[in-house]
Short mmCIF file of C-alpha atoms and ligand atoms in Angstrom, two decimals:
data_model
loop_
_atom_site.label_atom_id
_atom_site.label_comp_id
_atom_site.label_asym_id
_atom_site.label_seq_id
_atom_site.Cartn_x
_atom_site.Cartn_y
_atom_site.Cartn_z
CA MET A 1 0.00 0.00 0.00
CA SER A 2 1.18 3.54 -0.74
CA LYS A 3 2.84 5.33 2.15
CA ALA A 4 0.43 8.20 1.53
CA LEU A 5 -2.59 6.06 2.43
CA LYS A 6 -1.98 5.76 6.14
CA LEU A 7 -4.40 6.56 8.90
CA PRO A 8 -3.72 6.18 12.60
CA ILE A 9 -6.00 3.79 14.49
CA VAL A 10 -7.71 5.99 17.01
CA GLU A 11 -9.51 4.60 20.04
CA LEU A 12 -11.79 7.02 21.81
CA PRO A 13 -10.78 7.52 25.44
CA GLU A 14 -13.25 5.95 27.89
CA ASN A 15 -14.00 9.21 29.64
CA ILE A 16 -15.42 10.56 26.38
CA ASP A 17 -18.58 8.52 27.04
CA LYS A 18 -19.57 11.08 29.65
CA LEU A 19 -19.62 13.75 26.95
CA ARG A 20 -21.55 11.42 24.61
CA ASP A 21 -24.14 10.85 27.35
CA GLU A 22 -24.49 14.60 27.89
CA VAL A 23 -25.17 15.15 24.19
CA ARG A 24 -27.63 12.25 24.06
CA SER A 25 -29.55 13.55 27.10
CA PHE A 26 -29.68 17.03 25.58
CA ILE A 27 -31.02 15.61 22.30
CA ALA A 28 -33.58 13.43 24.11
CA GLU A 29 -34.75 16.43 26.13
CA GLU A 30 -35.11 18.58 23.00
CA ARG A 31 -36.94 15.77 21.20
CA SER A 32 -39.32 15.32 24.11
CA LYS A 33 -40.05 19.08 24.03
CA GLY A 34 -40.80 18.72 20.31
CA THR A 35 -38.02 21.17 19.37
CA PHE A 36 -37.14 19.24 16.23
CA GLU A 37 -37.91 16.19 14.16
CA PRO A 38 -34.89 14.19 12.96
CA GLN A 39 -34.07 14.93 9.35
CA CYS A 40 -31.64 13.51 6.79
CA ASP A 41 -28.93 15.95 5.68
CA SER A 42 -29.70 18.17 8.67
CA TRP A 43 -26.32 19.88 8.45
CA LEU A 44 -27.42 21.41 5.14
CA GLY A 45 -31.19 21.70 5.49
CA GLY A 46 -31.86 21.86 9.25
CA PHE A 47 -31.72 25.55 10.11
CA SER A 48 -32.60 26.60 13.66
CA ALA A 49 -31.04 29.72 15.18
CA GLU A 50 -32.45 28.73 18.56
CA PHE A 51 -30.93 25.24 18.45
CA SER A 52 -27.51 26.62 17.41
CA ARG A 53 -27.66 29.10 20.29
CA LYS A 54 -28.40 26.25 22.73
CA LEU A 55 -25.41 24.28 21.42
CA GLY A 56 -23.28 27.40 21.84
CA GLU A 57 -24.43 27.73 25.47
CA ARG A 58 -23.34 24.15 26.12
CA GLY A 59 -19.91 24.76 24.65
CA TRP A 60 -20.43 22.52 21.61
CA ILE A 61 -19.45 25.05 18.95
CA GLY A 62 -15.84 26.16 18.51
CA MET A 63 -14.98 23.28 20.82
CA THR A 64 -11.29 23.03 19.90
CA TRP A 65 -10.59 26.78 19.74
CA PRO A 66 -8.67 28.69 22.43
CA LYS A 67 -10.75 29.97 25.34
CA LYS A 68 -9.58 33.53 24.71
CA TYR A 69 -11.58 33.50 21.46
CA GLY A 70 -14.70 31.98 23.04
CA GLY A 71 -13.62 28.39 22.37
CA HIS A 72 -13.38 25.53 24.84
CA GLU A 73 -9.93 23.99 24.26
CA ARG A 74 -11.31 20.50 23.87
CA SER A 75 -9.83 17.83 21.63
CA SER A 76 -10.73 17.02 18.00
CA LEU A 77 -11.98 13.65 19.28
CA GLU A 78 -14.37 15.32 21.69
CA ARG A 79 -15.62 17.47 18.83
CA PHE A 80 -16.00 14.30 16.74
CA VAL A 81 -18.23 12.70 19.38
CA VAL A 82 -20.51 15.74 19.68
CA THR A 83 -20.72 16.03 15.91
CA GLU A 84 -21.55 12.39 15.27
CA GLU A 85 -24.26 12.36 17.94
CA LEU A 86 -25.94 15.47 16.50
CA LEU A 87 -25.81 14.13 12.95
CA ALA A 88 -27.02 10.66 13.92
CA ALA A 89 -29.99 12.32 15.62
CA GLY A 90 -30.70 14.41 12.49
CA ALA A 91 -30.58 17.56 14.65
CA PRO A 92 -30.96 21.02 13.04
CA VAL A 93 -27.35 22.17 12.98
CA ALA A 94 -27.13 23.93 9.59
CA ALA A 95 -27.10 27.51 10.91
CA HIS A 96 -23.66 27.37 12.53
CA TRP A 97 -22.24 24.36 10.65
CA ILE A 98 -19.97 26.06 8.11
CA ALA A 99 -18.74 28.69 10.60
CA ASP A 100 -17.84 26.03 13.16
CA ARG A 101 -16.36 23.52 10.74
CA GLN A 102 -14.29 25.70 8.46
CA SER A 103 -14.70 29.50 8.51
CA GLY A 104 -13.79 29.96 12.18
CA THR A 105 -11.03 27.38 11.92
CA LEU A 106 -9.65 29.20 8.87
CA LEU A 107 -9.70 32.55 10.73
CA LEU A 108 -7.94 30.93 13.65
CA ARG A 109 -5.19 29.74 11.34
CA TYR A 110 -4.79 32.66 8.93
CA GLY A 111 -6.83 35.55 10.37
CA THR A 112 -5.54 38.61 12.20
CA GLU A 113 -5.87 38.97 15.95
CA GLU A 114 -8.57 41.56 15.36
CA GLN A 115 -10.54 39.15 13.14
CA ARG A 116 -10.26 36.33 15.66
CA ASN A 117 -11.43 38.56 18.49
CA PHE A 118 -14.34 39.87 16.46
CA TYR A 119 -15.70 36.76 14.74
CA LEU A 120 -14.81 33.68 16.78
CA PRO A 121 -16.67 34.43 20.05
CA LYS A 122 -19.89 35.14 18.11
CA ILE A 123 -19.52 31.90 16.15
CA ALA A 124 -18.88 29.91 19.33
CA LYS A 125 -22.06 31.34 20.86
CA GLY A 126 -24.00 30.02 17.84
CA GLU A 127 -24.96 33.54 16.81
CA SER A 128 -22.86 34.19 13.71
CA TYR A 129 -23.20 32.13 10.53
CA PHE A 130 -20.86 31.90 7.56
CA VAL A 131 -21.13 30.60 4.01
CA ILE A 132 -18.62 29.17 1.55
CA GLY A 133 -17.82 31.48 -1.37
CA LEU A 134 -16.00 29.28 -3.85
CA SER A 135 -18.17 28.21 -6.83
CA GLU A 136 -19.15 30.69 -9.53
CA PRO A 137 -21.44 30.50 -12.59
CA ASN A 138 -18.52 29.41 -14.79
CA SER A 139 -16.27 27.81 -12.17
CA GLY A 140 -17.07 24.66 -10.24
CA SER A 141 -14.59 21.79 -10.33
CA ASP A 142 -12.18 24.03 -12.22
CA LEU A 143 -12.13 26.49 -9.35
CA ALA A 144 -8.91 28.20 -10.45
CA SER A 145 -10.84 29.65 -13.41
CA LEU A 146 -12.93 31.86 -11.09
CA SER A 147 -13.33 35.47 -12.10
CA SER A 148 -14.88 37.50 -9.23
CA MET A 149 -12.40 40.30 -8.73
CA ALA A 150 -11.42 42.59 -5.86
CA THR A 151 -9.61 45.73 -6.98
CA LYS A 152 -7.51 47.77 -4.56
CA ALA A 153 -9.04 51.05 -3.45
CA ASP A 154 -8.35 53.58 -0.71
CA GLY A 155 -8.63 51.73 2.65
CA GLY A 156 -9.95 48.54 1.14
CA TRP A 157 -11.03 46.70 -1.98
CA VAL A 158 -13.95 46.92 -4.40
CA LEU A 159 -15.49 43.56 -5.22
CA ASN A 160 -17.40 42.64 -8.37
CA GLY A 161 -18.64 39.25 -9.60
CA SER A 162 -20.85 36.50 -8.23
CA LYS A 163 -20.84 33.23 -6.30
CA LEU A 164 -23.17 30.32 -7.04
CA TRP A 165 -24.73 27.42 -5.10
CA THR A 166 -24.07 29.32 -1.89
CA SER A 167 -25.79 27.20 0.75
CA GLY A 168 -27.48 29.19 3.50
CA ALA A 169 -26.55 32.71 2.27
CA HIS A 170 -30.14 33.89 2.81
CA HIS A 171 -29.83 33.53 6.58
CA SER A 172 -26.10 33.90 7.14
CA HIS A 173 -24.02 36.90 8.11
CA TYR A 174 -20.68 36.47 6.34
CA MET A 175 -19.01 34.73 3.42
CA ILE A 176 -15.38 33.71 3.14
CA ALA A 177 -14.93 34.49 -0.54
CA LEU A 178 -12.07 33.33 -2.74
CA VAL A 179 -11.59 36.00 -5.41
CA ARG A 180 -9.00 37.35 -7.81
CA THR A 181 -6.85 40.22 -6.63
CA ALA A 182 -4.71 40.12 -9.78
CA PRO A 183 -5.69 39.31 -13.36
CA LEU A 184 -5.69 35.65 -14.36
CA ASN A 185 -2.23 34.41 -15.31
CA PRO A 186 -2.81 31.52 -17.77
CA GLU A 187 0.68 30.16 -16.91
CA ASN A 188 -0.25 29.84 -13.23
CA ARG A 189 -3.96 30.20 -12.54
CA HIS A 190 -3.51 29.60 -8.80
CA GLN A 191 -1.64 32.89 -8.45
CA GLY A 192 -3.40 36.17 -7.75
CA LEU A 193 -6.21 34.74 -5.59
CA SER A 194 -7.06 36.02 -2.10
CA GLN A 195 -9.65 35.35 0.59
CA PHE A 196 -11.88 37.96 2.22
CA VAL A 197 -14.61 37.98 4.84
CA VAL A 198 -17.55 39.60 3.05
CA ASP A 199 -20.40 41.04 5.10
CA LEU A 200 -23.54 39.75 3.37
CA ALA A 201 -25.45 42.84 4.56
CA ALA A 202 -22.99 45.25 2.88
CA PRO A 203 -24.30 47.63 0.17
CA GLY A 204 -23.94 46.07 -3.28
CA VAL A 205 -24.45 42.44 -2.11
CA THR A 206 -27.59 40.75 -3.47
CA VAL A 207 -28.61 37.25 -2.36
CA ARG A 208 -30.87 35.61 -4.94
CA PRO A 209 -32.61 32.34 -4.02
CA ILE A 210 -32.26 29.24 -6.22
CA ARG A 211 -35.05 26.87 -5.29
CA LEU A 212 -34.82 23.11 -5.69
CA MET A 213 -37.48 21.27 -7.72
CA THR A 214 -38.97 20.26 -4.35
CA GLY A 215 -39.47 23.93 -3.44
CA GLU A 216 -36.76 23.76 -0.77
CA HIS A 217 -34.49 26.75 -0.49
CA HIS A 218 -30.91 26.41 0.64
CA PHE A 219 -29.02 27.42 -2.51
CA ASN A 220 -28.41 31.01 -3.56
CA GLU A 221 -26.58 33.10 -6.05
CA VAL A 222 -24.72 35.96 -4.36
CA ILE A 223 -23.98 38.93 -6.58
CA PHE A 224 -21.37 41.60 -5.80
CA GLU A 225 -21.74 45.01 -7.42
CA ASP A 226 -19.01 47.44 -6.37
CA VAL A 227 -19.01 46.08 -2.85
CA PHE A 228 -16.50 47.91 -0.66
CA ILE A 229 -14.59 45.56 1.62
CA PRO A 230 -12.27 47.19 4.15
CA ASP A 231 -8.59 46.23 4.32
CA GLY A 232 -9.26 44.48 7.64
CA SER A 233 -11.42 41.89 5.84
CA LEU A 234 -8.49 40.31 4.00
CA VAL A 235 -7.83 36.81 5.40
CA GLY A 236 -4.16 35.85 5.41
CA LYS A 237 -1.97 37.29 2.69
CA VAL A 238 -2.78 38.82 -0.69
CA GLY A 239 -2.12 36.11 -3.29
CA ASP A 240 -2.21 33.20 -0.81
CA GLY A 241 -5.90 32.48 -1.41
CA TRP A 242 -5.39 29.21 -3.25
CA LYS A 243 -3.18 27.65 -0.57
CA GLN A 244 -5.52 28.83 2.19
CA GLY A 245 -8.61 27.69 0.28
CA MET A 246 -7.17 24.20 -0.09
CA ALA A 247 -6.53 24.04 3.68
CA GLU A 248 -10.16 25.10 4.20
CA LEU A 249 -11.33 22.31 1.89
CA ALA A 250 -9.51 19.72 4.01
CA TYR A 251 -11.64 20.79 7.02
CA GLU A 252 -14.69 20.75 4.78
CA ARG A 253 -14.11 17.23 3.54
CA SER A 254 -12.87 15.43 6.58
CA GLY A 255 -15.77 15.35 9.04
CA PRO A 256 -18.32 12.65 9.88
CA GLU A 257 -21.04 14.60 8.01
CA ARG A 258 -19.55 13.05 4.87
CA PHE A 259 -20.96 9.64 5.74
CA LEU A 260 -23.73 10.40 8.26
CA SER A 261 -26.10 12.58 6.19
CA THR A 262 -28.56 9.70 5.76
CA LEU A 263 -28.07 8.01 9.13
CA PRO A 264 -31.55 9.02 10.44
CA LEU A 265 -32.87 6.84 7.61
CA LEU A 266 -30.88 3.84 8.87
CA THR A 267 -32.48 4.33 12.30
CA GLU A 268 -35.95 4.31 10.73
CA LEU A 269 -35.03 1.34 8.53
CA LEU A 270 -34.06 -0.63 11.63
CA ASN A 271 -37.30 0.43 13.35
CA THR A 272 -39.26 -0.76 10.33
CA ILE A 273 -37.64 -4.15 9.81
CA GLN A 274 -36.87 -5.07 13.39
CA LEU A 275 -39.85 -7.33 13.96
CA ASP A 276 -38.96 -10.02 11.50
CA PRO A 277 -36.17 -9.34 9.00
CA ASP A 278 -35.60 -12.09 6.43
CA ARG A 279 -32.11 -13.40 5.64
CA HIS A 280 -31.58 -11.09 2.65
CA THR A 281 -32.55 -8.04 4.71
CA LYS A 282 -30.19 -9.06 7.50
CA ILE A 283 -27.33 -9.43 5.01
CA GLU A 284 -28.00 -6.08 3.31
CA VAL A 285 -28.33 -4.19 6.60
CA GLY A 286 -25.24 -6.00 7.90
CA LYS A 287 -23.27 -4.80 4.87
CA LEU A 288 -24.38 -1.23 5.50
CA VAL A 289 -23.45 -1.35 9.17
CA ALA A 290 -20.04 -2.88 8.39
CA ARG A 291 -19.30 -0.10 5.90
CA LEU A 292 -20.53 2.50 8.35
CA TRP A 293 -18.23 1.18 11.05
CA THR A 294 -15.21 1.17 8.71
CA LEU A 295 -15.92 4.74 7.60
CA ARG A 296 -16.26 5.83 11.20
CA LYS A 297 -12.86 4.32 12.00
CA MET A 298 -11.35 6.11 9.00
CA SER A 299 -12.97 9.41 9.92
CA LEU A 300 -11.70 9.02 13.48
CA GLY A 301 -8.23 8.49 12.00
CA VAL A 302 -8.59 11.81 10.19
CA ALA A 303 -9.70 13.48 13.46
CA GLY A 304 -6.57 11.96 15.03
CA LEU A 305 -4.40 13.58 12.34
CA LEU A 306 -6.12 16.94 12.88
CA GLU A 307 -5.40 16.56 16.59
CA LYS A 308 -1.69 16.31 15.72
CA GLY A 309 -1.91 19.49 13.62
CA VAL A 310 -1.63 17.66 10.28
CA THR A 311 -3.75 18.87 7.32
CA PRO A 312 -4.97 15.50 6.01
CA SER A 313 -5.97 16.54 2.46
CA LEU A 314 -5.48 13.12 0.86
CA MET A 315 -7.24 11.10 3.56
CA ALA A 316 -10.03 13.69 3.79
CA ALA A 317 -10.62 13.28 0.03
CA LEU A 318 -10.64 9.48 0.41
CA VAL A 319 -13.08 9.47 3.35
CA LYS A 320 -15.32 11.95 1.55
CA ASP A 321 -15.38 9.85 -1.61
CA LEU A 322 -16.13 6.57 0.21
CA GLY A 323 -18.47 8.25 2.70
CA THR A 324 -20.69 9.94 0.14
CA GLN A 325 -20.99 6.70 -1.87
CA PHE A 326 -22.19 5.06 1.35
CA GLU A 327 -24.77 7.79 2.05
CA LYS A 328 -26.26 7.22 -1.37
CA GLN A 329 -26.15 3.42 -1.04
CA LEU A 330 -28.01 3.60 2.26
CA ALA A 331 -30.93 5.36 0.56
CA GLU A 332 -30.88 2.87 -2.31
CA THR A 333 -30.77 -0.20 -0.04
CA ALA A 334 -33.58 1.15 2.17
CA ARG A 335 -35.71 1.80 -0.92
CA LEU A 336 -35.20 -1.73 -2.21
CA LEU A 337 -35.70 -3.48 1.14
CA VAL A 338 -38.98 -1.88 2.19
CA SER A 339 -41.96 -1.46 -0.07
CA SER A 340 -42.94 2.15 0.51
CA ASN A 341 -44.26 5.38 -0.91
CA PRO A 342 -41.58 7.93 0.04
CA SER A 343 -42.84 11.45 0.61
CA VAL A 344 -41.69 14.32 2.84
CA THR A 345 -45.29 14.68 4.03
CA SER A 346 -45.94 10.96 4.64
CA SER A 347 -47.36 9.91 8.02
CA SER A 348 -44.59 7.26 8.22
CA ALA A 349 -41.24 8.46 9.60
CA PHE A 350 -39.47 5.86 7.41
CA GLU A 351 -41.08 7.25 4.27
CA ARG A 352 -40.26 10.85 5.25
CA ARG A 353 -36.60 10.01 5.91
CA LEU A 354 -36.41 7.98 2.68
CA ALA A 355 -37.84 10.89 0.68
CA GLU A 356 -35.34 13.33 2.21
CA ALA A 357 -32.46 10.96 1.54
CA ILE A 358 -33.46 10.34 -2.08
CA LEU A 359 -34.06 14.02 -2.81
CA HIS A 360 -30.75 15.12 -1.30
CA SER A 361 -28.67 12.20 -2.64
CA PRO A 362 -27.61 13.77 -5.94
CA GLY A 363 -25.79 16.53 -4.05
CA PHE A 364 -23.75 14.25 -1.77
CA THR A 365 -21.13 13.40 -4.38
CA LEU A 366 -21.03 16.93 -5.82
CA ARG A 367 -20.72 19.31 -2.85
CA GLY A 368 -17.26 19.77 -1.39
CA GLY A 369 -15.67 18.40 -4.61
CA THR A 370 -17.11 15.84 -7.01
CA THR A 371 -16.19 12.16 -6.97
CA GLU A 372 -14.09 12.54 -10.14
CA ILE A 373 -12.17 15.50 -8.72
CA LEU A 374 -11.53 13.72 -5.40
CA ARG A 375 -10.29 10.62 -7.19
CA GLY A 376 -7.97 12.82 -9.25
CA ILE A 377 -6.52 14.29 -6.03
CA ILE A 378 -6.12 10.84 -4.48
CA ALA A 379 -4.47 9.39 -7.59
CA LYS A 380 -2.03 12.30 -7.94
CA GLU A 381 -0.98 12.22 -4.29
CA VAL A 382 -0.58 8.47 -4.20
CA VAL A 383 1.60 8.53 -7.33
CA ALA A 384 3.63 11.48 -5.97
CA LYS A 385 4.50 9.65 -2.73
C1 FAD B 401 -25.76 20.46 -2.08
C2 FAD B 401 -24.67 21.36 -2.60
C3 FAD B 401 -24.23 22.43 -1.82
C4 FAD B 401 -23.22 23.28 -2.30
N1 FAD B 401 -22.85 24.34 -1.54
C5 FAD B 401 -21.89 25.18 -2.00
C6 FAD B 401 -21.50 26.32 -1.22
O1 FAD B 401 -22.05 26.57 -0.15
N2 FAD B 401 -20.52 27.13 -1.71
C7 FAD B 401 -19.89 26.88 -2.90
O2 FAD B 401 -18.99 27.61 -3.25
N3 FAD B 401 -20.26 25.82 -3.67
C8 FAD B 401 -21.25 24.98 -3.26
N4 FAD B 401 -21.64 23.91 -4.03
C9 FAD B 401 -21.09 23.76 -5.38
C10 FAD B 401 -20.13 22.61 -5.54
O3 FAD B 401 -18.90 22.91 -4.93
C11 FAD B 401 -20.00 22.35 -7.04
O4 FAD B 401 -21.24 21.84 -7.48
C12 FAD B 401 -18.90 21.36 -7.38
O5 FAD B 401 -17.64 21.89 -7.09
C13 FAD B 401 -18.94 20.94 -8.85
O6 FAD B 401 -18.95 22.06 -9.68
P1 FAD B 401 -20.06 22.20 -10.84
O7 FAD B 401 -21.41 22.00 -10.21
O8 FAD B 401 -19.82 23.48 -11.53
O9 FAD B 401 -19.83 20.98 -11.80
P2 FAD B 401 -18.73 20.85 -12.95
O10 FAD B 401 -17.41 21.29 -12.43
O11 FAD B 401 -19.26 21.54 -14.17
O12 FAD B 401 -18.69 19.30 -13.18
C14 FAD B 401 -19.71 18.62 -13.93
C15 FAD B 401 -19.29 17.13 -14.01
O13 FAD B 401 -18.04 17.03 -14.71
C16 FAD B 401 -17.08 16.33 -13.93
N5 FAD B 401 -15.75 16.91 -14.11
C17 FAD B 401 -15.42 18.23 -14.07
N6 FAD B 401 -14.09 18.37 -14.24
C18 FAD B 401 -13.56 17.13 -14.37
C19 FAD B 401 -12.24 16.63 -14.56
N7 FAD B 401 -11.18 17.44 -14.62
N8 FAD B 401 -12.08 15.29 -14.63
C20 FAD B 401 -13.13 14.44 -14.55
N9 FAD B 401 -14.43 14.87 -14.39
C21 FAD B 401 -14.63 16.19 -14.29
C22 FAD B 401 -17.52 16.53 -12.50
O14 FAD B 401 -17.04 15.51 -11.66
C23 FAD B 401 -19.04 16.50 -12.64
O15 FAD B 401 -19.52 15.19 -12.63
C24 FAD B 401 -22.64 23.04 -3.57
C25 FAD B 401 -23.09 21.97 -4.35
C26 FAD B 401 -24.09 21.14 -3.89
C27 FAD B 401 -24.55 20.00 -4.75
#
């Protein structure tokens, strides 16, 4: 096996079960109060400002960040446990998800002291939400072709262009945008890119909804028309945007949400078949659970690397590729095993979860980098090492 494809075997410390129990009790209490109904893909579609604020109060956002920025100085493994419990329960975590997972972490790594002091405490309280500003109308997989441009002005920059497929922009406060700060150099398209925090309420920013065929709204197009962004909004260094953006993508790809989006469906599948599963059903469910367990071990290995300060780009791409195939397979297996009429308004919880999983499935292997792009990254890195 290639030296590049190595993950540490990480065992969770026993005392972490106390934290797991705390999260489970909190979820059970919220469920009994009727605060939320479990939902597949809740980290994208489950928006609840109130729920995010409650998680912030419990110290479950910004968990690994320094206390001086509102964080809690806990380990990546503790964060992993909280995250997997919330996702498995299908809890509404979308509001703060991006800010907690990648924007805040990026600011911690590359931001100025002023930016950290301003943004991180609000994120950790579950009160400040961020979006990802990468894709554009003519730039998806080929991100380096992006053309939104910030031009230097007195005291700041003037931004023009647009971002596409921006999840959650209609109820978020800020975007970390990757834009050009120098004209495209065809010899090296990764040069001349920089990252900025863009205030989505600034004059000249328009957020246009893009509704799904189901009527759901989480996508947007965000248009920038002469938007003034002060100098203090630059993240890291001018021209370092590509390197920083790739580090951000490693956070984006490495978490348990890349294989747990459809887990609430597995719970309902087990509830549905538990009385008398036939041999075929037992085998198919057994295969799913075995894959789930392997992915969890791999994802824990990635959390272990993050704990050591490593940026695990290759392994994050691998876990994301395998994980998103699994999320899709779970929906497909559930559909084939149980005769049903999936609908988001069905009176059966199994049928509601199945409908959510099927409707969201096409996006699993696109968002955060498509399967083909991830496999390209994996192949290149494996050959290089
Ligand atoms: C649910 C969801 C949420 C998203 N949220 C956000 C967000 O918040 N912010 C944001 O910036 N973006 C977001 N995106 C956009 C996402 O990052 C892009 O969809 C993705 O990068 C692919 O780009 P594209 O859609 O333009 O497809 P394209 O790049 O046009 O690709 C089309 C097809 O061609 C294949 N392809 C392209 N290039 C190659 C190649 N070199 N080799 C082999 N095959 C190739 C791709 O794999 C794909 O199958 C989201 C997408 C989804 C589905």
